[in-house]
XYZ file of C-alpha atoms in Angstrom:
375
model
C 114.651 110.119 101.664
C 112.381 113.033 100.893
C 115.146 115.451 101.501
C 117.195 113.988 98.823
C 114.429 113.744 96.350
C 113.603 117.412 97.231
C 117.173 118.354 96.529
C 117.237 116.459 93.377
C 113.777 118.040 92.105
C 115.338 121.432 92.928
C 118.464 120.887 91.054
C 117.029 119.402 87.876
C 114.246 122.117 88.023
C 116.953 124.831 87.438
C 117.344 123.115 83.908
C 113.679 123.126 82.909
C 114.418 125.782 80.395
C 117.234 123.952 78.813
C 115.819 120.269 78.901
C 116.452 119.996 75.146
C 120.257 121.120 75.552
C 120.786 118.693 78.194
C 119.042 115.785 76.137
C 121.140 116.658 73.090
C 124.351 116.639 75.427
C 123.375 113.058 76.843
C 122.725 112.037 72.994
C 126.138 113.279 72.054
C 127.803 111.427 74.716
C 126.250 108.271 73.650
C 127.243 109.215 69.880
C 130.850 109.731 71.213
C 130.629 106.454 72.914
C 130.078 104.696 69.569
C 132.918 106.854 67.879
C 135.291 105.353 70.089
C 134.237 101.685 69.880
C 135.871 101.011 66.484
C 139.256 102.188 67.428
C 139.867 99.235 69.518
C 138.653 96.990 66.614
C 140.974 98.687 64.188
C 143.851 98.103 66.595
C 143.073 94.470 66.730
C 142.827 94.195 62.895
C 146.096 96.136 62.581
C 148.093 93.885 65.050
C 146.081 90.704 64.530
C 145.974 90.564 60.648
C 147.574 93.500 58.848
C 151.314 93.216 60.362
C 151.581 89.722 60.665
C 150.367 89.107 56.706
C 152.441 92.089 55.684
C 149.613 93.980 54.354
C 150.728 97.580 54.002
C 147.236 98.684 52.570
C 145.273 97.282 55.386
C 147.750 98.657 57.908
C 147.175 102.264 56.241
C 143.526 101.844 56.220
C 143.716 100.958 59.886
C 145.502 103.825 60.614
C 143.039 105.959 58.733
C 140.048 104.432 60.493
C 141.797 105.035 63.929
C 142.615 108.941 63.064
C 139.076 109.418 61.761
C 137.360 108.205 64.541
C 139.386 109.702 67.024
C 139.023 113.098 65.234
C 135.165 112.589 65.010
C 135.201 111.873 68.727
C 137.066 115.007 69.546
C 134.652 116.927 67.410
C 131.796 115.536 69.287
C 133.192 116.112 72.479
C 133.976 119.705 71.808
C 130.373 120.344 70.555
C 128.960 118.556 73.633
C 131.187 120.624 75.969
C 129.790 124.007 74.428
C 126.227 122.931 74.516
C 126.238 121.754 78.081
C 128.384 124.750 79.092
C 125.731 127.231 77.559
C 123.009 125.455 79.326
C 124.730 125.240 82.825
C 125.507 128.970 82.562
C 121.924 129.966 81.705
C 120.606 127.767 84.458
C 123.016 128.885 87.138
C 121.967 132.564 85.972
C 118.393 131.479 86.767
C 119.368 130.312 90.037
C 120.916 133.546 90.918
C 118.090 135.484 89.775
C 115.873 133.293 91.838
C 117.986 134.042 95.086
C 118.010 137.794 94.257
C 114.126 137.695 93.914
C 113.654 135.713 97.464
C 115.836 138.131 99.077
C 114.041 141.248 97.804
C 110.580 139.790 98.498
C 111.774 138.536 102.297
C 109.841 139.904 105.222
C 111.411 142.547 107.643
C 111.258 139.755 110.381
C 113.379 137.450 107.943
C 116.192 140.270 107.712
C 116.127 141.026 111.416
C 116.582 137.358 112.413
C 119.034 136.469 109.668
C 122.848 136.969 109.832
C 123.293 139.012 106.682
C 127.204 138.900 106.364
C 126.755 135.062 106.623
C 123.768 135.151 104.159
C 125.906 137.249 101.596
C 129.110 134.773 101.831
C 126.844 131.636 101.232
C 124.732 133.007 98.280
C 127.992 134.051 96.550
C 130.081 131.174 97.490
C 127.676 128.401 97.187
C 126.194 129.355 93.627
C 129.752 129.129 92.508
C 130.093 125.545 94.043
C 126.677 124.442 92.416
C 128.084 126.066 89.096
C 131.142 123.755 89.526
C 128.964 120.923 90.291
C 126.863 121.221 87.301
C 129.857 121.462 85.163
C 131.304 118.271 86.781
C 128.030 116.399 86.383
C 127.406 117.368 82.641
C 130.818 117.705 81.115
C 132.473 114.772 83.133
C 130.421 112.386 85.170
C 127.478 111.798 82.714
C 129.635 111.566 79.462
C 132.346 109.417 81.159
C 129.801 107.244 82.476
C 128.118 106.743 79.276
C 131.207 106.229 77.228
C 132.600 103.920 79.931
C 129.501 101.688 79.127
C 130.000 101.740 75.562
C 133.586 100.659 76.023
C 132.511 97.824 78.260
C 130.530 96.458 75.432
C 133.661 96.530 73.165
C 135.596 94.869 75.814
C 133.126 92.120 75.849
C 133.215 91.731 72.024
C 137.146 91.612 72.192
C 137.400 88.814 74.992
C 134.356 87.608 77.062
C 136.177 86.469 80.025
C 138.410 89.689 80.458
C 135.432 91.812 79.858
C 133.713 90.028 82.610
C 136.582 90.658 85.112
C 136.261 94.275 84.135
C 132.560 94.420 84.786
C 133.146 92.549 88.216
C 135.515 95.414 89.325
C 133.060 98.085 88.828
C 130.896 97.341 91.854
C 134.137 97.835 93.929
C 134.582 101.349 92.525
C 130.853 102.186 93.212
C 130.772 101.019 96.884
C 134.215 102.763 97.589
C 132.628 106.077 95.947
C 129.571 105.683 98.020
C 131.263 105.133 101.425
C 133.921 107.895 100.927
C 131.537 110.190 99.848
C 129.399 110.215 102.990
C 132.605 110.993 105.099
C 133.593 113.761 102.644
C 130.340 115.516 102.854
C 130.545 115.812 106.504
C 134.327 117.414 106.062
C 132.778 119.733 103.328
C 129.969 120.850 105.179
C 132.377 121.968 108.275
C 134.789 123.701 105.689
C 131.826 125.682 104.217
C 130.812 126.907 107.446
C 134.261 127.782 108.373
C 134.751 129.553 105.067
C 131.471 131.592 105.643
C 132.569 132.754 108.954
C 136.014 133.797 107.577
C 134.286 135.809 104.775
C 131.853 137.371 107.231
C 134.839 138.404 109.681
C 136.620 139.698 106.829
C 133.806 141.973 105.532
C 133.219 142.981 109.306
C 136.800 144.199 109.622
C 136.594 146.008 106.528
C 133.493 147.742 107.178
C 134.304 148.517 110.888
C 138.145 149.222 110.496
C 137.771 152.925 111.743
C 135.746 151.915 114.630
C 138.082 149.174 115.500
C 141.179 151.892 115.383
C 139.246 154.336 117.584
C 138.444 151.631 120.192
C 142.051 150.453 120.131
C 140.855 146.937 119.370
C 143.197 145.881 116.771
C 144.666 142.983 118.872
C 141.411 141.783 119.753
C 140.200 141.712 116.179
C 143.480 140.198 114.977
C 143.143 137.366 117.565
C 139.658 136.759 116.362
C 140.704 136.560 112.703
C 143.563 134.527 113.396
C 141.394 131.866 115.174
C 138.897 131.720 112.262
C 141.705 131.198 109.899
C 143.262 128.619 111.853
C 139.759 126.714 111.907
C 139.399 127.568 107.953
C 142.811 126.016 107.373
C 142.431 122.844 109.247
C 138.960 122.057 107.981
C 140.052 122.777 104.271
C 142.914 120.511 104.858
C 141.096 117.774 106.220
C 138.508 117.968 103.058
C 141.324 118.326 100.504
C 143.270 115.304 102.099
C 140.256 113.160 102.215
C 139.367 114.030 98.679
C 142.987 113.180 97.734
C 143.098 109.976 99.312
C 139.504 109.052 97.602
C 140.927 110.212 94.159
C 144.532 108.500 94.550
C 142.996 105.261 95.860
C 140.549 105.022 92.923
C 143.509 105.762 90.521
C 145.564 103.027 92.204
C 142.943 100.426 92.077
C 142.548 101.100 88.147
C 146.182 100.768 87.708
C 146.302 97.181 89.661
C 143.035 96.166 87.704
C 144.979 96.992 84.327
C 147.883 94.977 85.660
C 145.553 92.008 86.458
C 144.072 91.967 83.142
C 147.556 91.927 81.573
C 148.436 89.142 83.765
C 145.372 87.082 83.001
C 145.395 87.927 79.191
C 149.083 87.229 78.973
C 148.430 83.766 80.415
C 145.774 82.989 77.838
C 147.687 84.437 75.034
C 150.844 82.150 75.902
C 148.296 79.262 75.977
C 147.001 80.230 72.549
C 143.502 81.042 73.580
C 143.584 84.291 71.788
C 146.331 86.274 69.822
C 148.573 88.895 70.886
C 146.611 91.399 68.690
C 143.536 90.606 70.568
C 145.277 91.471 73.879
C 146.820 94.463 72.697
C 143.449 95.567 71.305
C 141.681 94.836 74.525
C 144.580 96.747 76.471
C 143.950 99.592 74.300
C 140.213 100.053 74.857
C 140.931 99.366 78.603
C 143.252 102.200 78.538
C 140.447 104.539 77.181
C 138.095 102.852 79.778
C 140.428 103.889 82.504
C 140.604 107.573 81.468
C 136.884 108.016 81.239
C 136.331 106.257 84.633
C 139.053 108.246 86.062
C 136.896 111.535 84.996
C 133.907 110.033 86.630
C 135.953 109.413 89.845
C 137.591 112.792 89.801
C 134.382 114.403 89.597
C 132.808 112.770 92.767
C 134.327 115.365 95.476
C 133.133 118.187 93.104
C 129.599 116.525 93.240
C 129.579 116.105 96.779
C 130.637 119.783 97.600
C 128.131 120.853 95.054
C 125.262 118.725 96.739
C 125.982 120.191 100.169
C 125.838 123.903 98.686
C 122.816 122.994 96.768
C 121.150 122.184 100.163
C 122.106 125.511 101.488
C 120.913 127.483 98.643
C 117.500 125.667 98.656
C 117.059 126.269 102.353
C 117.782 129.976 101.866
C 115.279 130.304 98.898
C 112.634 128.423 100.933
C 113.199 130.169 104.098
C 112.796 133.498 102.430
C 109.727 132.517 100.659
C 108.127 130.977 103.728
C 108.860 134.288 105.504
C 107.552 136.361 102.731
C 104.313 134.438 102.560
C 103.904 134.386 106.286
C 104.452 138.321 106.324
C 101.834 138.656 103.589
C 99.370 136.494 105.492
C 100.052 138.738 108.515
C 99.452 141.989 106.454
C 95.986 140.231 104.994
C 95.125 139.492 108.392
C 95.811 142.714 109.713
C 93.945 144.524 106.851
C 91.017 142.215 107.559
C 91.051 143.027 111.065
C 91.318 146.637 110.294
C 88.471 146.288 107.674
C 86.170 144.295 110.319
C 86.959 147.080 112.938
C 85.958 149.754 110.520
C 82.976 147.861 109.655
C 81.819 147.526 113.396
C 82.733 151.142 113.949
C 80.506 152.280 111.170
C 77.815 149.905 112.307
C 77.826 151.231 115.575
C 78.036 154.766 114.528
C 75.010 154.331 112.279
C 73.124 152.786 115.243
C 74.018 155.792 117.457
C 73.020 158.069 114.803
C 69.578 156.201 114.433
C 69.205 156.380 118.388
C 69.790 159.995 118.395
C 67.481 160.668 115.359
C 64.577 158.738 117.277
C 65.381 160.630 120.461
C 65.262 163.969 118.545
C 61.806 163.033 116.965
C 60.410 162.102 120.478
C 61.510 165.235 122.093
C 60.032 167.369 119.216
C 56.829 165.206 119.302
C 56.687 166.273 123.329
C 57.536 169.871 122.686
C 54.356 170.245 120.246
C 52.229 168.224 122.489
C 53.081 170.604 125.195
C 52.543 173.705 123.100
C 49.174 172.079 121.999
C 47.998 171.803 125.384
C 49.053 175.138 126.598
C 47.148 176.496 123.483
């Protein structure tokens, strides 16, 4: 559990300079949710009242309201996207700078025991994946979740029974996403390892091309590269297939859920419990809800992949800093030891000098005494 908290702290710590921008983005998502809510109500008004009553003015008013709120929602979404993208790119740039600093201050011991080709591949590739994860989180998952929450309240307002049915379906989606994401995480980890090995192998082949030719080892190197490529193909294929199973499965559940709402709603409409206009308005709001829930579902594989890359990058920074700190402590210890040895040497030398001076004085005194005796 501490590992997860540490990863989350590390991730959100990247956005400490952009807290206001992220907060504004979340606020705009809430505002967009409010701007979409009246659309279903206008649909209900148009079909339930304006059309049956032949009120053309009311119908035009409903059309104008729908168009106005739809345009407002699009403008808010565009502004939100611009703010969140700026915050994401600045924060990922800070992450890349932190990685550069960590590598520049790493100890000699760190660079001798690390696989530098593999390290290079991970830094470059995993920062890109964390960038994608941040984009999916702040431009898809969070806005989609907040807007979906607002649309659920609209559904409850339009029809309490059908709204409750929709709410009951949400835990099913959440449980499915949680279970599948655990399996997907393992597949993505294997894919990332194979991709890093592939990148490392290609870099080695390009840098050592002349040596490979001189050694007539082309066939051996080709065999090694082919084996790496096969492993990469298999691991990437499994990860993509499992991700597709997750996305398509969730989409089909959404379609079946919508059909169930149509069945239940149609039954109550035939019994006269509510009007066809209410059912159409509910279905319009449900269609919008499906779109935003779908955006959250589609973001899950990217979030899982980015979370794994985040763990790798955090480990790289922590290891480099720890090695640098240990190296600094070793240097400090060596300097202290040298200083202590120097002090001891100086003390010993001073003691010897005092001993020599005392001996010289004693010899001089004896010489003087001998001369006095002879005189």
